[in-house]
């Protein structure tokens, strides 16, 4: 299984964000450098609710280093919903879902088509 690489610091920060926003979802865009996800960008003026997250993608800067997305699920299911798959298809790349209880084992990575990727955490 192909792997997506993410910096440990970023993964820990994403777990903290998911926990801080609970019981609401949060969402962001992932910046990649040298084949490793290193930063998250939260779009301006987001709406994070208990069953969805919305933001105006027109407010995102043009940034070729944005190669993925991340969002949390306040429930225990790490599997993408139909709405998630629709969103994935618009943004390409890699998509992380962080499910409750927001620990490393509850993070899943997917391609735009919903197929799963392995996560490799790098220091």
Short mmCIF file of N, CA and C in Angstrom, two decimals:
data_model
loop_
_atom_site.label_atom_id
_atom_site.label_comp_id
_atom_site.label_asym_id
_atom_site.label_seq_id
_atom_site.Cartn_x
_atom_site.Cartn_y
_atom_site.Cartn_z
N UNK A 1 0.86 -1.19 0.00
CA UNK A 1 0.00 0.00 0.00
C UNK A 1 0.89 1.24 0.00
N UNK A 2 0.59 2.14 -0.90
CA UNK A 2 1.32 3.40 -0.99
C UNK A 2 1.17 4.19 0.31
N UNK A 3 2.21 4.96 0.66
CA UNK A 3 2.18 5.71 1.92
C UNK A 3 2.19 7.21 1.67
N UNK A 4 1.56 7.93 2.57
CA UNK A 4 1.64 9.38 2.63
C UNK A 4 2.53 9.69 3.84
N UNK A 5 3.42 10.66 3.67
CA UNK A 5 4.36 11.01 4.74
C UNK A 5 3.93 12.31 5.40
N UNK A 6 3.94 12.31 6.74
CA UNK A 6 3.54 13.49 7.51
C UNK A 6 4.50 13.70 8.67
N UNK A 7 4.87 14.94 8.88
CA UNK A 7 5.76 15.28 9.98
C UNK A 7 5.04 15.05 11.31
N UNK A 8 5.74 14.45 12.27
CA UNK A 8 5.15 14.14 13.58
C UNK A 8 4.55 15.38 14.24
N UNK A 9 5.26 16.50 14.19
CA UNK A 9 4.76 17.74 14.79
C UNK A 9 3.41 18.13 14.22
N UNK A 10 3.27 18.02 12.92
CA UNK A 10 2.00 18.37 12.28
C UNK A 10 0.91 17.40 12.70
N UNK A 11 1.19 16.12 12.71
CA UNK A 11 0.18 15.15 13.12
C UNK A 11 -0.30 15.43 14.55
N UNK A 12 0.62 15.71 15.45
CA UNK A 12 0.25 16.01 16.83
C UNK A 12 -0.61 17.27 16.90
N UNK A 13 -0.27 18.27 16.10
CA UNK A 13 -1.04 19.50 16.07
C UNK A 13 -2.45 19.26 15.53
N UNK A 14 -2.57 18.44 14.48
CA UNK A 14 -3.88 18.12 13.91
C UNK A 14 -4.74 17.37 14.92
N UNK A 15 -4.15 16.46 15.68
CA UNK A 15 -4.90 15.74 16.72
C UNK A 15 -5.40 16.71 17.78
N UNK A 16 -4.55 17.68 18.12
CA UNK A 16 -4.93 18.71 19.10
C UNK A 16 -6.07 19.58 18.56
N UNK A 17 -5.98 19.99 17.30
CA UNK A 17 -7.06 20.79 16.69
C UNK A 17 -8.38 20.02 16.71
N UNK A 18 -8.35 18.75 16.31
CA UNK A 18 -9.56 17.94 16.29
C UNK A 18 -10.18 17.89 17.69
N UNK A 19 -9.35 17.71 18.69
CA UNK A 19 -9.83 17.66 20.07
C UNK A 19 -10.37 19.01 20.53
N UNK A 20 -9.68 20.09 20.17
CA UNK A 20 -10.10 21.43 20.58
C UNK A 20 -11.44 21.83 19.95
N UNK A 21 -11.69 21.42 18.71
CA UNK A 21 -12.94 21.77 18.03
C UNK A 21 -14.10 20.86 18.39
N UNK A 22 -13.81 19.70 18.99
CA UNK A 22 -14.86 18.75 19.36
C UNK A 22 -15.89 19.43 20.24
N UNK A 23 -17.19 19.26 20.03
CA UNK A 23 -17.85 18.25 19.21
C UNK A 23 -18.07 18.66 17.76
N UNK A 24 -17.45 19.74 17.32
CA UNK A 24 -17.57 20.16 15.92
C UNK A 24 -16.44 19.59 15.09
N UNK A 25 -16.67 19.54 13.79
CA UNK A 25 -15.61 19.17 12.87
C UNK A 25 -14.69 20.37 12.67
N UNK A 26 -13.48 20.10 12.23
CA UNK A 26 -12.62 21.16 11.73
C UNK A 26 -12.08 20.67 10.39
N UNK A 27 -11.60 21.60 9.57
CA UNK A 27 -11.05 21.22 8.27
C UNK A 27 -9.94 22.18 7.89
N UNK A 28 -9.02 21.67 7.10
CA UNK A 28 -7.91 22.50 6.64
C UNK A 28 -7.27 21.90 5.40
N UNK A 29 -6.28 22.61 4.91
CA UNK A 29 -5.53 22.20 3.73
C UNK A 29 -4.10 21.91 4.13
N UNK A 30 -3.51 20.89 3.54
CA UNK A 30 -2.18 20.44 3.92
C UNK A 30 -1.14 20.89 2.91
N UNK A 31 -0.07 21.48 3.44
CA UNK A 31 1.06 21.89 2.61
C UNK A 31 2.14 20.82 2.68
N UNK A 32 2.69 20.52 1.50
CA UNK A 32 3.72 19.48 1.38
C UNK A 32 5.03 20.12 0.93
N UNK A 33 6.10 19.67 1.52
CA UNK A 33 7.44 20.08 1.10
C UNK A 33 8.32 18.84 1.05
N UNK A 34 8.94 18.63 -0.09
CA UNK A 34 9.85 17.48 -0.24
C UNK A 34 9.18 16.15 -0.02
N UNK A 35 7.90 16.05 -0.38
CA UNK A 35 7.19 14.78 -0.24
C UNK A 35 6.66 14.50 1.16
N UNK A 36 6.71 15.51 2.05
CA UNK A 36 6.23 15.34 3.43
C UNK A 36 5.25 16.47 3.76
N UNK A 37 4.09 16.11 4.31
CA UNK A 37 3.15 17.13 4.78
C UNK A 37 3.73 17.77 6.04
N UNK A 38 3.82 19.12 6.00
CA UNK A 38 4.49 19.84 7.09
C UNK A 38 3.65 20.92 7.74
N UNK A 39 2.60 21.41 7.05
CA UNK A 39 1.80 22.52 7.59
C UNK A 39 0.34 22.34 7.26
N UNK A 40 -0.50 22.96 8.09
CA UNK A 40 -1.93 23.02 7.81
C UNK A 40 -2.32 24.48 7.63
N UNK A 41 -3.20 24.71 6.68
CA UNK A 41 -3.73 26.05 6.41
C UNK A 41 -5.24 25.99 6.64
N UNK A 42 -5.73 26.84 7.52
CA UNK A 42 -7.16 26.93 7.77
C UNK A 42 -7.69 28.09 6.92
N UNK A 43 -8.68 27.81 6.09
CA UNK A 43 -9.24 28.83 5.21
C UNK A 43 -9.89 29.94 6.04
N UNK A 44 -9.84 31.18 5.55
CA UNK A 44 -10.50 32.29 6.26
C UNK A 44 -12.01 32.09 6.34
N UNK A 45 -12.58 32.57 7.43
CA UNK A 45 -14.03 32.58 7.64
C UNK A 45 -14.69 31.20 7.53
N UNK A 46 -14.16 30.21 8.25
CA UNK A 46 -14.75 28.87 8.18
C UNK A 46 -16.00 28.74 9.03
N UNK A 47 -16.81 27.73 8.73
CA UNK A 47 -17.91 27.32 9.60
C UNK A 47 -17.68 25.86 9.94
N UNK A 48 -17.45 25.59 11.22
CA UNK A 48 -17.22 24.23 11.67
C UNK A 48 -18.40 23.81 12.53
N UNK A 49 -19.21 22.87 12.02
CA UNK A 49 -20.38 22.40 12.73
C UNK A 49 -20.22 20.97 13.22
N UNK A 50 -21.27 20.45 13.83
CA UNK A 50 -21.20 19.10 14.41
C UNK A 50 -21.27 18.00 13.37
N UNK A 51 -21.72 18.33 12.15
CA UNK A 51 -21.79 17.28 11.13
C UNK A 51 -21.15 17.70 9.80
N UNK A 52 -20.56 18.89 9.77
CA UNK A 52 -19.92 19.33 8.53
C UNK A 52 -19.02 20.54 8.79
N UNK A 53 -18.18 20.80 7.81
CA UNK A 53 -17.32 21.98 7.84
C UNK A 53 -17.42 22.66 6.48
N UNK A 54 -17.57 23.97 6.48
CA UNK A 54 -17.68 24.73 5.24
C UNK A 54 -16.69 25.88 5.26
N UNK A 55 -16.18 26.23 4.10
CA UNK A 55 -15.33 27.40 3.95
C UNK A 55 -15.36 27.83 2.50
N UNK A 56 -15.01 29.07 2.27
CA UNK A 56 -15.01 29.61 0.93
C UNK A 56 -13.64 29.37 0.31
N UNK A 57 -13.55 28.41 -0.60
CA UNK A 57 -12.26 28.06 -1.19
C UNK A 57 -11.70 29.18 -2.06
N UNK A 58 -12.56 30.11 -2.46
CA UNK A 58 -12.07 31.26 -3.23
C UNK A 58 -11.18 32.16 -2.38
N UNK A 59 -11.25 32.01 -1.07
CA UNK A 59 -10.43 32.84 -0.19
C UNK A 59 -9.05 32.22 0.07
N UNK A 60 -8.81 31.03 -0.47
CA UNK A 60 -7.50 30.41 -0.31
C UNK A 60 -6.49 31.09 -1.22
N UNK A 61 -5.26 31.23 -0.75
CA UNK A 61 -4.24 31.79 -1.63
C UNK A 61 -3.85 30.76 -2.70
N UNK A 62 -3.36 31.24 -3.82
CA UNK A 62 -2.81 30.32 -4.81
C UNK A 62 -1.52 29.77 -4.22
N UNK A 63 -1.45 28.47 -4.04
CA UNK A 63 -0.32 27.87 -3.35
C UNK A 63 -0.12 26.46 -3.88
N UNK A 64 0.91 26.28 -4.68
CA UNK A 64 1.16 24.97 -5.27
C UNK A 64 1.62 23.94 -4.26
N UNK A 65 1.98 24.36 -3.04
CA UNK A 65 2.41 23.39 -2.03
C UNK A 65 1.22 22.74 -1.33
N UNK A 66 -0.02 23.23 -1.57
CA UNK A 66 -1.20 22.59 -0.99
C UNK A 66 -1.49 21.33 -1.80
N UNK A 67 -1.28 20.18 -1.15
CA UNK A 67 -1.41 18.89 -1.84
C UNK A 67 -2.44 17.97 -1.20
N UNK A 68 -3.13 18.47 -0.16
CA UNK A 68 -4.10 17.61 0.51
C UNK A 68 -5.02 18.38 1.42
N UNK A 69 -5.94 17.64 2.02
CA UNK A 69 -6.88 18.22 2.98
C UNK A 69 -6.90 17.37 4.24
N UNK A 70 -7.46 17.95 5.28
CA UNK A 70 -7.65 17.23 6.54
C UNK A 70 -8.96 17.70 7.14
N UNK A 71 -9.70 16.77 7.73
CA UNK A 71 -10.86 17.17 8.52
C UNK A 71 -11.12 16.11 9.59
N UNK A 72 -11.86 16.52 10.60
CA UNK A 72 -12.14 15.61 11.70
C UNK A 72 -13.57 15.10 11.61
N UNK A 73 -13.77 13.93 12.19
CA UNK A 73 -15.11 13.36 12.37
C UNK A 73 -15.34 13.27 13.87
N UNK A 74 -16.37 13.97 14.40
CA UNK A 74 -16.63 13.93 15.84
C UNK A 74 -17.05 12.54 16.34
N UNK A 75 -17.40 11.64 15.44
CA UNK A 75 -17.73 10.27 15.81
C UNK A 75 -16.56 9.34 15.56
N UNK A 76 -16.72 8.06 15.87
CA UNK A 76 -15.60 7.12 15.78
C UNK A 76 -15.31 6.59 14.37
N UNK A 77 -16.12 6.93 13.38
CA UNK A 77 -15.90 6.38 12.03
C UNK A 77 -14.85 7.18 11.26
N UNK A 78 -13.76 6.53 10.86
CA UNK A 78 -12.75 7.21 10.07
C UNK A 78 -12.99 7.09 8.56
N UNK A 79 -14.11 6.51 8.17
CA UNK A 79 -14.40 6.27 6.76
C UNK A 79 -15.04 7.50 6.13
N UNK A 80 -14.71 7.79 4.87
CA UNK A 80 -15.28 8.96 4.21
C UNK A 80 -16.76 8.79 3.89
N UNK A 81 -17.52 9.83 4.14
CA UNK A 81 -18.94 9.86 3.77
C UNK A 81 -19.04 10.19 2.27
N UNK A 82 -20.24 10.14 1.74
CA UNK A 82 -20.44 10.52 0.34
C UNK A 82 -20.07 11.99 0.14
N UNK A 83 -20.41 12.84 1.11
CA UNK A 83 -20.04 14.26 1.02
C UNK A 83 -18.52 14.41 1.03
N UNK A 84 -17.83 13.60 1.83
CA UNK A 84 -16.37 13.63 1.85
C UNK A 84 -15.82 13.26 0.48
N UNK A 85 -16.33 12.19 -0.11
CA UNK A 85 -15.86 11.74 -1.42
C UNK A 85 -16.10 12.80 -2.49
N UNK A 86 -17.24 13.49 -2.41
CA UNK A 86 -17.51 14.58 -3.35
C UNK A 86 -16.48 15.70 -3.20
N UNK A 87 -16.17 16.03 -1.95
CA UNK A 87 -15.16 17.06 -1.67
C UNK A 87 -13.79 16.60 -2.16
N UNK A 88 -13.43 15.35 -1.86
CA UNK A 88 -12.13 14.82 -2.28
C UNK A 88 -11.95 14.98 -3.79
N UNK A 89 -13.02 14.71 -4.54
CA UNK A 89 -12.92 14.73 -6.00
C UNK A 89 -12.64 16.14 -6.53
N UNK A 90 -12.93 17.16 -5.74
CA UNK A 90 -12.71 18.54 -6.18
C UNK A 90 -11.30 19.05 -5.87
N UNK A 91 -10.64 18.40 -4.93
CA UNK A 91 -9.35 18.91 -4.49
C UNK A 91 -8.17 18.02 -4.79
N UNK A 92 -8.39 16.80 -5.23
CA UNK A 92 -7.27 15.94 -5.60
C UNK A 92 -6.29 15.71 -4.46
N UNK A 93 -5.30 14.91 -4.72
CA UNK A 93 -4.25 14.68 -3.73
C UNK A 93 -4.63 13.71 -2.65
N UNK A 94 -4.23 14.04 -1.44
CA UNK A 94 -4.38 13.18 -0.26
C UNK A 94 -5.34 13.84 0.71
N UNK A 95 -6.13 13.00 1.38
CA UNK A 95 -7.14 13.51 2.31
C UNK A 95 -7.05 12.74 3.62
N UNK A 96 -6.85 13.45 4.72
CA UNK A 96 -6.81 12.83 6.04
C UNK A 96 -8.13 13.02 6.74
N UNK A 97 -8.58 11.97 7.41
CA UNK A 97 -9.74 12.04 8.29
C UNK A 97 -9.27 11.64 9.68
N UNK A 98 -9.57 12.49 10.65
CA UNK A 98 -9.21 12.22 12.05
C UNK A 98 -10.51 11.96 12.80
N UNK A 99 -10.71 10.73 13.23
CA UNK A 99 -11.94 10.36 13.93
C UNK A 99 -11.74 10.42 15.45
N UNK A 100 -12.87 10.57 16.14
CA UNK A 100 -12.86 10.52 17.60
C UNK A 100 -12.33 9.15 18.02
N UNK A 101 -11.46 9.01 18.99
CA UNK A 101 -11.05 9.93 20.04
C UNK A 101 -9.82 10.79 19.74
N UNK A 102 -9.50 10.97 18.46
CA UNK A 102 -8.43 11.87 18.04
C UNK A 102 -7.06 11.46 18.55
N UNK A 103 -6.74 10.20 18.30
CA UNK A 103 -5.42 9.66 18.60
C UNK A 103 -4.81 9.19 17.29
N UNK A 104 -3.51 8.93 17.29
CA UNK A 104 -2.82 8.57 16.05
C UNK A 104 -3.48 7.39 15.34
N UNK A 105 -3.98 6.43 16.10
CA UNK A 105 -4.63 5.25 15.49
C UNK A 105 -5.98 5.56 14.85
N UNK A 106 -6.53 6.75 15.09
CA UNK A 106 -7.84 7.09 14.51
C UNK A 106 -7.71 8.00 13.29
N UNK A 107 -6.50 8.11 12.75
CA UNK A 107 -6.25 8.92 11.55
C UNK A 107 -6.15 8.00 10.34
N UNK A 108 -6.85 8.35 9.28
CA UNK A 108 -6.80 7.58 8.03
C UNK A 108 -6.49 8.53 6.88
N UNK A 109 -5.81 8.00 5.87
CA UNK A 109 -5.47 8.77 4.67
C UNK A 109 -6.11 8.10 3.46
N UNK A 110 -6.60 8.94 2.55
CA UNK A 110 -7.28 8.45 1.35
C UNK A 110 -6.83 9.22 0.12
N UNK A 111 -6.91 8.57 -1.02
CA UNK A 111 -6.75 9.25 -2.31
C UNK A 111 -8.09 9.90 -2.64
N UNK A 112 -8.11 10.68 -3.71
CA UNK A 112 -9.34 11.35 -4.13
C UNK A 112 -10.47 10.39 -4.46
N UNK A 113 -10.13 9.19 -4.89
CA UNK A 113 -11.17 8.20 -5.23
C UNK A 113 -11.67 7.43 -4.01
N UNK A 114 -11.14 7.74 -2.83
CA UNK A 114 -11.56 7.08 -1.60
C UNK A 114 -10.75 5.86 -1.24
N UNK A 115 -9.78 5.47 -2.07
CA UNK A 115 -8.94 4.32 -1.72
C UNK A 115 -7.95 4.74 -0.63
N UNK A 116 -7.65 3.80 0.22
CA UNK A 116 -6.87 4.09 1.42
C UNK A 116 -5.37 4.12 1.14
N UNK A 117 -4.69 4.98 1.88
CA UNK A 117 -3.23 5.09 1.86
C UNK A 117 -2.69 4.80 3.25
N UNK A 118 -1.50 4.27 3.32
CA UNK A 118 -0.82 4.06 4.59
C UNK A 118 -0.22 5.41 5.03
N UNK A 119 -0.14 5.65 6.34
CA UNK A 119 0.45 6.89 6.87
C UNK A 119 1.80 6.56 7.46
N UNK A 120 2.81 7.31 7.03
CA UNK A 120 4.15 7.18 7.57
C UNK A 120 4.48 8.48 8.30
N UNK A 121 4.73 8.39 9.61
CA UNK A 121 5.03 9.57 10.42
C UNK A 121 6.55 9.71 10.47
N UNK A 122 7.02 10.90 10.13
CA UNK A 122 8.46 11.16 10.11
C UNK A 122 8.81 12.25 11.11
N UNK A 123 10.01 12.12 11.71
CA UNK A 123 10.46 13.13 12.68
C UNK A 123 11.18 14.27 12.00
#
